[in-house]
Amino acid sequence: MELTDKDIVALRSILEFEDSTDQEQEWRLGWTWSQVRVWPPTLNRLVTMGLLEILFQSNSYRGLKLTDKGRAMAESLVGDEESQVLDLKSGPLELPDDLFDDIIGHDDVKDLLVAALSAERPVHVLLAGPPAMAKSLFLWDIERAGGERVIWLVGSATSKAGLWDLVAERQPQVILIDELDKMNAADTAALLSMMEGGRLVRAKKGRSLDISIPLRVVAATNRLHGLSPELLSRFAVRKIEAYGRWDYLAVVKGVLVRREGIPGEIAEEIARRLDGRSQDVRDAVRVARLGPQLGVERAIALLLG
């Protein structure tokens, strides 16, 4: 029985899915047709050909996976395609001496991040704490220092294709991830592989990717609960404590002057008017950006009610 065009596309899609997910964690009973985006009639045909095996079956669920024969066949289908081998830029970032000067306190976290970003081999850091702390400030400063060598992702907004393709296209040295606790399972599986520093291989219709990724990952999360032990084990985890009142005011003024180019007296006014109303530096940034059109007082009233 010969493979049809639908069979070939299906095998490539299945191989891509199996190579980008963790069998033990995500599909111990096998995957379903909806996960690999292949219609059941095509899967039935591949089962008949001995390219797929049924791991589990009930009235409401049928779990499948590639057989050894099926995997060999699928890999051969991408073997003759265009191969793109990417050796990503390696080595530590060149960090400015004033990297975290606009962040008050957290000296141990600053030292850890500078050491991790400067190390010859990757060390990954996870910053954990409630919203409106300094977590995002650290990510902002690293992004500003790294420029094109850094990419910023938000866990709740990434997708499997987006994560793979961003890394392949941008070839970053550092990935910054905000809201890591909201990242989906497929992205997390790909991230786990990247963080190990090994080669990341993906079969994709029309080409195959074989990527060497000496990446550093700096991530932030509002909570540690729910993150898998495998993911946590790859990070040096540091908890970020809340700012006191005076530290918060100093941070707001520093961020607005250094990053937003706001005159010192206006930055001080924004910080003073937000005192007692917000502990989120993002609110100060929004007020500063709306201030020229609305005035500081009106901007705060519209943003915070």
Coordinates of C-alpha atoms in Angstrom, one line a residue, residues 154 267 270:
V154 CA 4.6 36.5 27.5
A267 CA 8.5 62.2 37.4
I270 CA 3.7 61.3 39.1

